[in-house]
Amino acid sequence: MSAKILAIESSCDETSLCFIDTESPEKPLFYQTISHTEAMLPWGGVVPEVASRNHSVKVIHLIKTFFQEFSPRDIDTLAVTTHPGLSGPLLTGLGAMKTLALRYQKPIIPINHLLAHLEAIHLHHQVPYPYLGLIVSGGHTMVVKVNKQQEMSIIRSTLDDAAGEAFDKGGKLMGLDYPAGPLIDRYAQEGSSQAYSFPIPLKNKNNPEMSFSGLKNALRTFLEKNPDILKDTNASPFKDLCASYQEAIIQTLWFKLQQNRQGYENLPLVIGGGVACNSRLRSLFGEHWQEVFFVPPALCTDNAHMIAQTAALQLDRQIPFPQCLELTIQTRISP
Ligand code: KG4
Ligand code: ZN
């Protein structure tokens, strides 16, 4: 069964709208993403209240632009990120989709944002189920098993910060703008990862738990002792710092994934989420992991194309009108 899906993503600080035909989902008929990064600059991170206000304006702009090209009759079903994420931003996207459902009597497919970060892989690669997934985003770091199209079980989740937070919070300590991940990645390419040593948190053979908050604290202590490194971001010591700190984050992911893959050794691995853009992560896993698929960088950070694609794989989960008006959001997902 083919269908045309209008999907929205608004769980954090990107408002994104995508319209696909499931016959050729890799070529969206309409696709626009508005990032709120600039609005977050003064705060050095995502402020939920500011994100919510932005979404409520941007979402209307995107829907109006969409209807300049398409008519409601073109849409078979709506799809929306309902979990997990920030409550105000999620409610804004869901509210917009419910309004369309109410006005045009359309069904809605609720989508798990984390699963979508991985399922985006099917737009460009044929990965069989079940597969092992590493989700590395700004708010989540998880090892999961995707059993089939709509079924994901969590094997391990970080105890505290996500890998993306280790980049963003660490970058803030270094005086870099939010989001610092791409900036650290860029500086690191000209630095030496062996210059300074940062610990791999919970590096104990018998402890598969994952944690990243200790890294940020180790960086803080290091910078208290070596404040001059921050004076010139174009000098080698700063680039070395970025490379060394990045190396510790990526080695932590590598080490923890090895520990948590036990029993799943034969499954292919899919890596998605914003941190999957990282060049060191891609080279380390690409060279040393037996069968790994990276979500293409353009689909790694938050976007509605991955939501539309995940919905395309879950057409049987459409919630018809008017029952879809009862849908709600969930800020967290339980293990
Ligand atoms: O998946 P995403 O867009 O948002 C969430 O769902 O949370 O991920 C955003 C995260 C930010 O923490 C950002 O710093 C990080 O992805 N990121 C990177 C890179 N590009 C984005 N981290 C490391 N290296 C990169 N090249
Ligand atoms: Zn995300």
Tab-separated table of C-alpha atoms and ligand atoms in Angstrom:
chain	number	residue	atom	x	y	z
A	1	MET	CA	0.000	0.000	0.000
A	2	SER	CA	1.459	3.356	-0.938
A	3	ALA	CA	0.606	6.564	0.855
A	4	LYS	CA	1.515	10.218	1.058
A	5	ILE	CA	2.609	11.212	4.551
A	6	LEU	CA	2.963	14.696	6.030
A	7	ALA	CA	5.297	14.479	9.043
A	8	ILE	CA	6.392	16.982	11.634
A	9	GLU	CA	9.334	16.938	14.062
A	10	SER	CA	9.420	19.408	16.948
A	11	SER	CA	10.801	17.511	19.948
A	12	CYS	CA	13.735	19.823	20.719
A	13	ASP	CA	15.086	22.840	18.837
A	14	GLU	CA	14.330	22.104	15.185
A	15	THR	CA	10.950	22.620	13.558
A	16	SER	CA	10.809	20.380	10.519
A	17	LEU	CA	8.074	19.411	8.066
A	18	CYS	CA	8.399	16.684	5.448
A	19	PHE	CA	5.980	15.285	2.859
A	20	ILE	CA	6.806	11.955	1.226
A	21	ASP	CA	5.265	9.435	-1.089
A	22	THR	CA	6.045	5.977	0.298
A	23	GLU	CA	6.748	4.823	-3.273
A	24	SER	CA	9.937	6.921	-3.232
A	25	PRO	CA	10.496	8.076	0.376
A	26	GLU	CA	14.106	9.098	-0.266
A	27	LYS	CA	12.944	12.008	-2.439
A	28	PRO	CA	10.677	14.204	-0.305
A	29	LEU	CA	7.985	16.110	-2.166
A	30	PHE	CA	8.335	18.897	0.418
A	31	TYR	CA	10.972	19.217	3.116
A	32	GLN	CA	11.973	22.213	5.242
A	33	THR	CA	13.745	22.418	8.584
A	34	ILE	CA	14.125	25.535	10.700
A	35	SER	CA	16.778	25.324	13.401
A	36	HIS	CA	16.487	27.440	16.558
A	37	THR	CA	20.240	27.423	17.178
A	38	GLU	CA	20.575	31.179	16.846
A	39	ALA	CA	17.835	31.811	19.406
A	40	MET	CA	19.661	29.516	21.857
A	41	LEU	CA	23.083	31.179	21.465
A	42	PRO	CA	22.672	33.671	24.342
A	43	TRP	CA	21.826	30.803	26.706
A	44	GLY	CA	24.493	28.372	25.556
A	45	GLY	CA	21.972	25.504	25.338
A	46	VAL	CA	18.330	24.671	24.688
A	47	VAL	CA	15.835	26.607	26.832
A	48	PRO	CA	12.527	24.681	26.590
A	49	GLU	CA	10.390	27.802	26.971
A	50	VAL	CA	12.224	29.599	24.149
A	51	ALA	CA	12.048	26.482	21.954
A	52	SER	CA	8.280	26.178	22.552
A	53	ARG	CA	7.670	29.800	21.572
A	54	ASN	CA	9.783	29.373	18.447
A	55	HIS	CA	8.031	26.162	17.419
A	56	SER	CA	4.597	27.761	17.740
A	57	VAL	CA	5.614	30.431	15.193
A	58	LYS	CA	7.730	28.276	12.859
A	59	VAL	CA	5.230	25.455	12.618
A	60	ILE	CA	2.577	27.794	11.210
A	61	HIS	CA	5.087	29.221	8.752
A	62	LEU	CA	6.025	25.735	7.499
A	63	ILE	CA	2.416	24.536	7.185
A	64	LYS	CA	1.426	27.704	5.285
A	65	THR	CA	4.378	27.207	2.922
A	66	PHE	CA	3.401	23.565	2.413
A	67	PHE	CA	-0.176	24.499	1.462
A	68	GLN	CA	1.089	26.948	-1.141
A	69	GLU	CA	2.217	23.874	-3.106
A	70	PHE	CA	-0.099	21.085	-1.986
A	71	SER	CA	-3.744	20.611	-1.095
A	72	PRO	CA	-5.201	18.705	1.879
A	73	ARG	CA	-6.459	16.089	-0.598
A	74	ASP	CA	-2.832	15.161	-1.341
A	75	ILE	CA	-2.318	13.956	2.249
A	76	ASP	CA	-3.239	10.371	3.152
A	77	THR	CA	-1.946	10.437	6.708
A	78	LEU	CA	-0.210	12.684	9.199
A	79	ALA	CA	2.773	11.681	11.358
A	80	VAL	CA	4.216	13.381	14.397
A	81	THR	CA	6.938	12.855	16.995
A	82	THR	CA	5.050	12.141	20.218
A	83	HIS	CA	7.968	10.900	22.360
A	84	PRO	CA	10.468	11.452	23.867
A	85	GLY	CA	11.373	15.131	23.981
A	86	LEU	CA	10.629	18.474	25.623
A	87	SER	CA	6.981	18.794	26.576
A	88	GLY	CA	6.222	22.267	25.154
A	89	PRO	CA	7.926	21.571	21.821
A	90	LEU	CA	6.269	18.133	21.480
A	91	LEU	CA	2.837	19.570	22.297
A	92	THR	CA	3.248	22.289	19.681
A	93	GLY	CA	3.909	19.762	16.903
A	94	LEU	CA	1.144	17.436	18.066
A	95	GLY	CA	-1.291	20.356	18.402
A	96	ALA	CA	-0.555	21.425	14.841
A	97	MET	CA	-1.130	17.910	13.490
A	98	LYS	CA	-4.329	17.467	15.499
A	99	THR	CA	-5.610	20.734	14.060
A	100	LEU	CA	-4.989	19.398	10.528
A	101	ALA	CA	-6.589	16.073	11.481
A	102	LEU	CA	-9.652	17.846	12.838
A	103	ARG	CA	-10.000	20.185	9.861
A	104	TYR	CA	-9.419	17.558	7.153
A	105	GLN	CA	-10.384	14.325	8.974
A	106	LYS	CA	-7.009	12.625	8.593
A	107	PRO	CA	-5.412	9.819	10.634
A	108	ILE	CA	-2.183	10.341	12.604
A	109	ILE	CA	0.790	8.017	13.143
A	110	PRO	CA	2.585	8.741	16.463
A	111	ILE	CA	6.348	8.306	16.159
A	112	ASN	CA	9.134	7.490	18.610
A	113	HIS	CA	11.862	10.050	17.900
A	114	LEU	CA	14.711	7.750	19.004
A	115	LEU	CA	13.593	4.861	16.845
A	116	ALA	CA	13.291	7.337	13.955
A	117	HIS	CA	16.959	8.360	14.389
A	118	LEU	CA	17.825	4.737	13.485
A	119	GLU	CA	15.074	3.866	11.006
A	120	ALA	CA	16.269	6.765	8.812
A	121	ILE	CA	18.918	4.255	7.714
A	122	HIS	CA	16.383	2.520	5.434
A	123	LEU	CA	16.242	5.604	3.211
A	124	HIS	CA	19.658	4.673	1.845
A	125	HIS	CA	20.611	1.168	3.026
A	126	GLN	CA	18.820	-2.139	3.264
A	127	VAL	CA	19.453	-3.224	6.843
A	128	PRO	CA	17.673	-6.407	7.942
A	129	TYR	CA	15.865	-6.733	11.270
A	130	PRO	CA	16.784	-7.376	13.992
A	131	TYR	CA	19.667	-4.935	14.282
A	132	LEU	CA	21.667	-3.379	17.083
A	133	GLY	CA	21.359	0.404	17.356
A	134	LEU	CA	23.556	3.049	18.898
A	135	ILE	CA	21.579	6.255	19.404
A	136	VAL	CA	23.855	9.189	20.110
A	137	SER	CA	22.012	12.487	20.250
A	138	GLY	CA	21.976	15.704	22.242
A	139	GLY	CA	19.624	14.284	24.856
A	140	HIS	CA	20.040	10.495	24.630
A	141	THR	CA	22.731	7.860	24.461
A	142	MET	CA	21.445	4.333	24.193
A	143	VAL	CA	22.290	0.888	22.971
A	144	VAL	CA	19.105	-0.717	21.663
A	145	LYS	CA	17.892	-3.708	19.733
A	146	VAL	CA	15.426	-3.001	16.949
A	147	ASN	CA	13.513	-6.231	16.605
A	148	LYS	CA	11.193	-5.198	13.804
A	149	GLN	CA	9.661	-2.114	12.293
A	150	GLN	CA	7.913	-0.851	15.394
A	151	GLU	CA	9.665	-2.632	18.182
A	152	MET	CA	12.731	-1.324	19.945
A	153	SER	CA	14.060	-2.643	23.256
A	154	ILE	CA	16.589	-0.677	25.279
A	155	ILE	CA	19.706	-2.633	26.240
A	156	ARG	CA	21.523	0.222	27.996
A	157	SER	CA	20.940	3.921	28.514
A	158	THR	CA	23.346	6.499	29.925
A	159	LEU	CA	23.043	7.055	33.665
A	160	ASP	CA	23.493	10.813	33.333
A	161	ASP	CA	24.641	13.024	30.453
A	162	ALA	CA	24.277	11.984	26.815
A	163	ALA	CA	27.296	11.898	24.479
A	164	GLY	CA	25.926	15.063	22.831
A	165	GLU	CA	25.806	16.778	26.226
A	166	ALA	CA	29.434	15.781	26.836
A	167	PHE	CA	30.256	17.663	23.616
A	168	ASP	CA	27.952	20.627	24.263
A	169	LYS	CA	28.671	21.108	27.982
A	170	GLY	CA	32.386	20.457	27.454
A	171	GLY	CA	32.377	22.965	24.602
A	172	LYS	CA	30.699	25.528	26.832
A	173	LEU	CA	33.548	25.138	29.338
A	174	MET	CA	35.952	25.723	26.427
A	175	GLY	CA	34.087	28.912	25.489
A	176	LEU	CA	32.500	27.484	22.313
A	177	ASP	CA	28.996	28.309	21.085
A	178	TYR	CA	26.088	25.849	21.279
A	179	PRO	CA	25.967	23.274	19.764
A	180	ALA	CA	29.661	22.625	20.351
A	181	GLY	CA	29.793	19.085	18.889
A	182	PRO	CA	30.431	20.136	15.272
A	183	LEU	CA	32.960	22.795	16.398
A	184	ILE	CA	34.955	20.372	18.570
A	185	ASP	CA	34.905	17.901	15.667
A	186	ARG	CA	36.334	20.563	13.323
A	187	TYR	CA	39.098	21.749	15.689
A	188	ALA	CA	39.949	18.147	16.575
A	189	GLN	CA	40.768	17.354	12.963
A	190	GLU	CA	43.855	19.558	13.270
A	191	GLY	CA	44.841	18.406	16.776
A	192	SER	CA	46.465	15.415	18.429
A	193	SER	CA	44.172	13.095	20.366
A	194	GLN	CA	47.160	11.837	22.364
A	195	ALA	CA	48.162	15.266	23.716
A	196	TYR	CA	46.094	15.153	26.922
A	197	SER	CA	44.555	12.286	28.768
A	198	PHE	CA	40.889	12.180	29.808
A	199	PRO	CA	39.333	9.210	31.611
A	200	ILE	CA	36.853	6.752	30.147
A	201	PRO	CA	34.027	6.808	32.716
A	202	LEU	CA	33.181	3.465	34.385
A	203	LYS	CA	35.988	1.694	32.557
A	204	ASN	CA	35.561	-1.444	34.529
A	205	LYS	CA	35.306	-4.772	32.775
A	206	ASN	CA	32.437	-5.875	34.971
A	207	ASN	CA	30.345	-2.722	34.785
A	208	PRO	CA	28.385	-2.260	31.552
A	209	GLU	CA	26.708	0.962	32.775
A	210	MET	CA	27.291	4.065	30.657
A	211	SER	CA	28.045	7.545	31.985
A	212	PHE	CA	29.411	10.778	30.524
A	213	SER	CA	29.084	13.409	33.265
A	214	GLY	CA	32.504	12.579	34.755
A	215	LEU	CA	34.189	13.601	31.513
A	216	LYS	CA	32.860	17.131	31.714
A	217	ASN	CA	34.072	17.348	35.324
A	218	ALA	CA	37.511	16.048	34.328
A	219	LEU	CA	37.622	18.753	31.649
A	220	ARG	CA	36.629	21.430	34.186
A	221	THR	CA	39.444	20.373	36.539
A	222	PHE	CA	41.905	20.270	33.628
A	223	LEU	CA	40.922	23.795	32.517
A	224	GLU	CA	41.276	25.166	36.051
A	225	LYS	CA	44.891	24.008	35.964
A	226	ASN	CA	45.531	24.997	32.314
A	227	PRO	CA	43.453	28.138	31.629
A	228	ASP	CA	45.887	29.478	29.014
A	229	ILE	CA	44.883	26.767	26.547
A	230	LEU	CA	41.640	28.656	25.925
A	231	LYS	CA	43.380	31.902	24.963
A	232	ASP	CA	43.791	31.045	21.290
A	233	THR	CA	41.396	28.662	19.573
A	234	ASN	CA	43.619	28.652	16.481
A	235	ALA	CA	46.712	27.487	18.370
A	236	SER	CA	47.766	23.834	18.624
A	237	PRO	CA	47.098	23.377	22.364
A	238	PHE	CA	43.411	24.241	21.894
A	239	LYS	CA	43.051	21.920	18.896
A	240	ASP	CA	44.875	19.205	20.842
A	241	LEU	CA	42.447	19.704	23.715
A	242	CYS	CA	39.456	19.289	21.362
A	243	ALA	CA	40.984	16.151	19.819
A	244	SER	CA	41.832	14.609	23.211
A	245	TYR	CA	38.458	15.380	24.777
A	246	GLN	CA	36.600	14.119	21.698
A	247	GLU	CA	38.707	10.956	21.739
A	248	ALA	CA	37.620	10.221	25.322
A	249	ILE	CA	33.922	10.566	24.372
A	250	ILE	CA	34.263	8.347	21.300
A	251	GLN	CA	36.403	5.737	23.109
A	252	THR	CA	33.780	5.633	25.882
A	253	LEU	CA	31.100	4.863	23.280
A	254	TRP	CA	33.341	2.228	21.706
A	255	PHE	CA	34.195	0.568	25.022
A	256	LYS	CA	30.603	0.596	26.308
A	257	LEU	CA	29.174	-0.702	23.064
A	258	GLN	CA	31.586	-3.647	23.190
A	259	GLN	CA	30.410	-4.429	26.710
A	260	ASN	CA	26.718	-4.160	25.878
A	261	ARG	CA	26.715	-6.109	22.630
A	262	GLN	CA	27.168	-9.435	24.403
A	263	GLY	CA	24.570	-11.844	23.083
A	264	TYR	CA	24.020	-9.675	20.001
A	265	GLU	CA	27.417	-10.168	18.325
A	266	ASN	CA	25.923	-11.304	15.040
A	267	LEU	CA	23.616	-8.351	14.519
A	268	PRO	CA	24.465	-5.492	12.168
A	269	LEU	CA	24.965	-2.137	13.897
A	270	VAL	CA	23.173	1.104	12.953
A	271	ILE	CA	24.435	4.417	14.375
A	272	GLY	CA	22.187	7.491	14.337
A	273	GLY	CA	21.511	10.781	16.144
A	274	GLY	CA	23.381	14.095	15.925
A	275	VAL	CA	26.693	12.787	17.333
A	276	ALA	CA	26.737	10.184	14.536
A	277	CYS	CA	27.908	13.094	12.331
A	278	ASN	CA	31.204	13.027	14.245
A	279	SER	CA	34.130	12.251	11.963
A	280	ARG	CA	36.184	10.395	14.594
A	281	LEU	CA	33.211	8.218	15.540
A	282	ARG	CA	32.668	7.381	11.873
A	283	SER	CA	36.312	6.525	11.248
A	284	LEU	CA	36.768	4.426	14.417
A	285	PHE	CA	33.568	2.402	14.042
A	286	GLY	CA	33.821	2.322	10.251
A	287	GLU	CA	37.309	0.818	10.337
A	288	HIS	CA	36.955	-1.571	13.262
A	289	TRP	CA	33.318	-2.682	13.552
A	290	GLN	CA	32.460	-5.656	11.419
A	291	GLU	CA	29.112	-4.595	9.977
A	292	VAL	CA	28.126	-1.010	10.642
A	293	PHE	CA	25.707	1.357	8.907
A	294	PHE	CA	25.864	5.097	9.574
A	295	VAL	CA	22.798	7.249	9.056
A	296	PRO	CA	23.913	9.856	6.463
A	297	PRO	CA	25.025	13.112	8.189
A	298	ALA	CA	22.188	15.160	6.658
A	299	LEU	CA	19.679	12.830	8.386
A	300	CYS	CA	21.499	12.558	11.743
A	301	THR	CA	20.404	15.766	13.441
A	302	ASP	CA	16.703	16.244	14.132
A	303	ASN	CA	14.566	16.285	10.992
A	304	ALA	CA	11.069	15.363	9.812
A	305	HIS	CA	12.339	13.177	6.955
A	306	MET	CA	13.270	10.458	9.475
A	307	ILE	CA	9.813	10.828	11.068
A	308	ALA	CA	8.098	10.454	7.685
A	309	GLN	CA	10.266	7.437	6.831
A	310	THR	CA	9.529	5.728	10.161
A	311	ALA	CA	5.812	6.399	9.625
A	312	ALA	CA	6.082	4.835	6.162
A	313	LEU	CA	7.230	1.628	7.868
A	314	GLN	CA	4.311	1.795	10.317
A	315	LEU	CA	1.304	2.532	8.120
A	316	ASP	CA	-0.627	-0.174	9.950
A	317	ARG	CA	-0.355	1.921	13.128
A	318	GLN	CA	-2.397	4.832	11.770
A	319	ILE	CA	-4.806	6.091	14.395
A	320	PRO	CA	-8.002	6.999	12.541
A	321	PHE	CA	-9.918	10.236	12.936
A	322	PRO	CA	-11.410	11.097	15.433
A	323	GLN	CA	-9.566	8.725	17.814
A	324	CYS	CA	-6.268	10.390	16.853
A	325	LEU	CA	-7.443	13.542	18.617
A	326	GLU	CA	-6.900	11.670	21.905
A	327	LEU	CA	-3.158	11.256	21.231
A	328	THR	CA	-0.795	12.759	23.750
A	329	ILE	CA	2.925	13.142	24.282
A	330	GLN	CA	5.449	11.437	26.540
A	331	THR	CA	8.589	13.329	27.518
A	332	ARG	CA	10.508	10.154	28.405
A	333	ILE	CA	10.461	6.584	27.257
A	334	SER	CA	10.716	3.801	29.766
A	335	PRO	CA	13.269	0.987	29.371
B	1	KG4	O1	19.952	14.292	17.338
B	1	KG4	P1	20.143	15.726	17.620
B	1	KG4	O2	19.901	16.719	16.505
B	1	KG4	O3	19.262	16.224	18.799
B	1	KG4	C1	18.656	15.442	19.772
B	1	KG4	O4	17.755	14.634	19.441
B	1	KG4	O5	19.076	15.622	20.933
B	1	KG4	O6	21.640	15.878	18.155
B	1	KG4	C2	22.200	17.107	18.476
B	1	KG4	C3	23.550	16.823	19.087
B	1	KG4	C4	24.210	18.044	19.739
B	1	KG4	O7	24.646	17.640	21.025
B	1	KG4	C5	25.392	18.336	18.832
B	1	KG4	O8	26.492	18.925	19.500
B	1	KG4	C6	25.734	16.946	18.332
B	1	KG4	O9	24.469	16.358	18.082
B	1	KG4	N1	26.532	16.944	17.096
B	1	KG4	C7	27.825	16.507	17.051
B	1	KG4	C8	28.260	16.701	15.715
B	1	KG4	N2	27.214	17.218	14.995
B	1	KG4	C9	26.167	17.350	15.862
B	1	KG4	N3	28.613	16.011	18.006
B	1	KG4	C10	29.870	15.664	17.658
B	1	KG4	N4	30.373	15.831	16.411
B	1	KG4	C11	29.607	16.335	15.413
B	1	KG4	N5	30.110	16.476	14.185
B	2	ZN	ZN	17.104	13.735	18.060
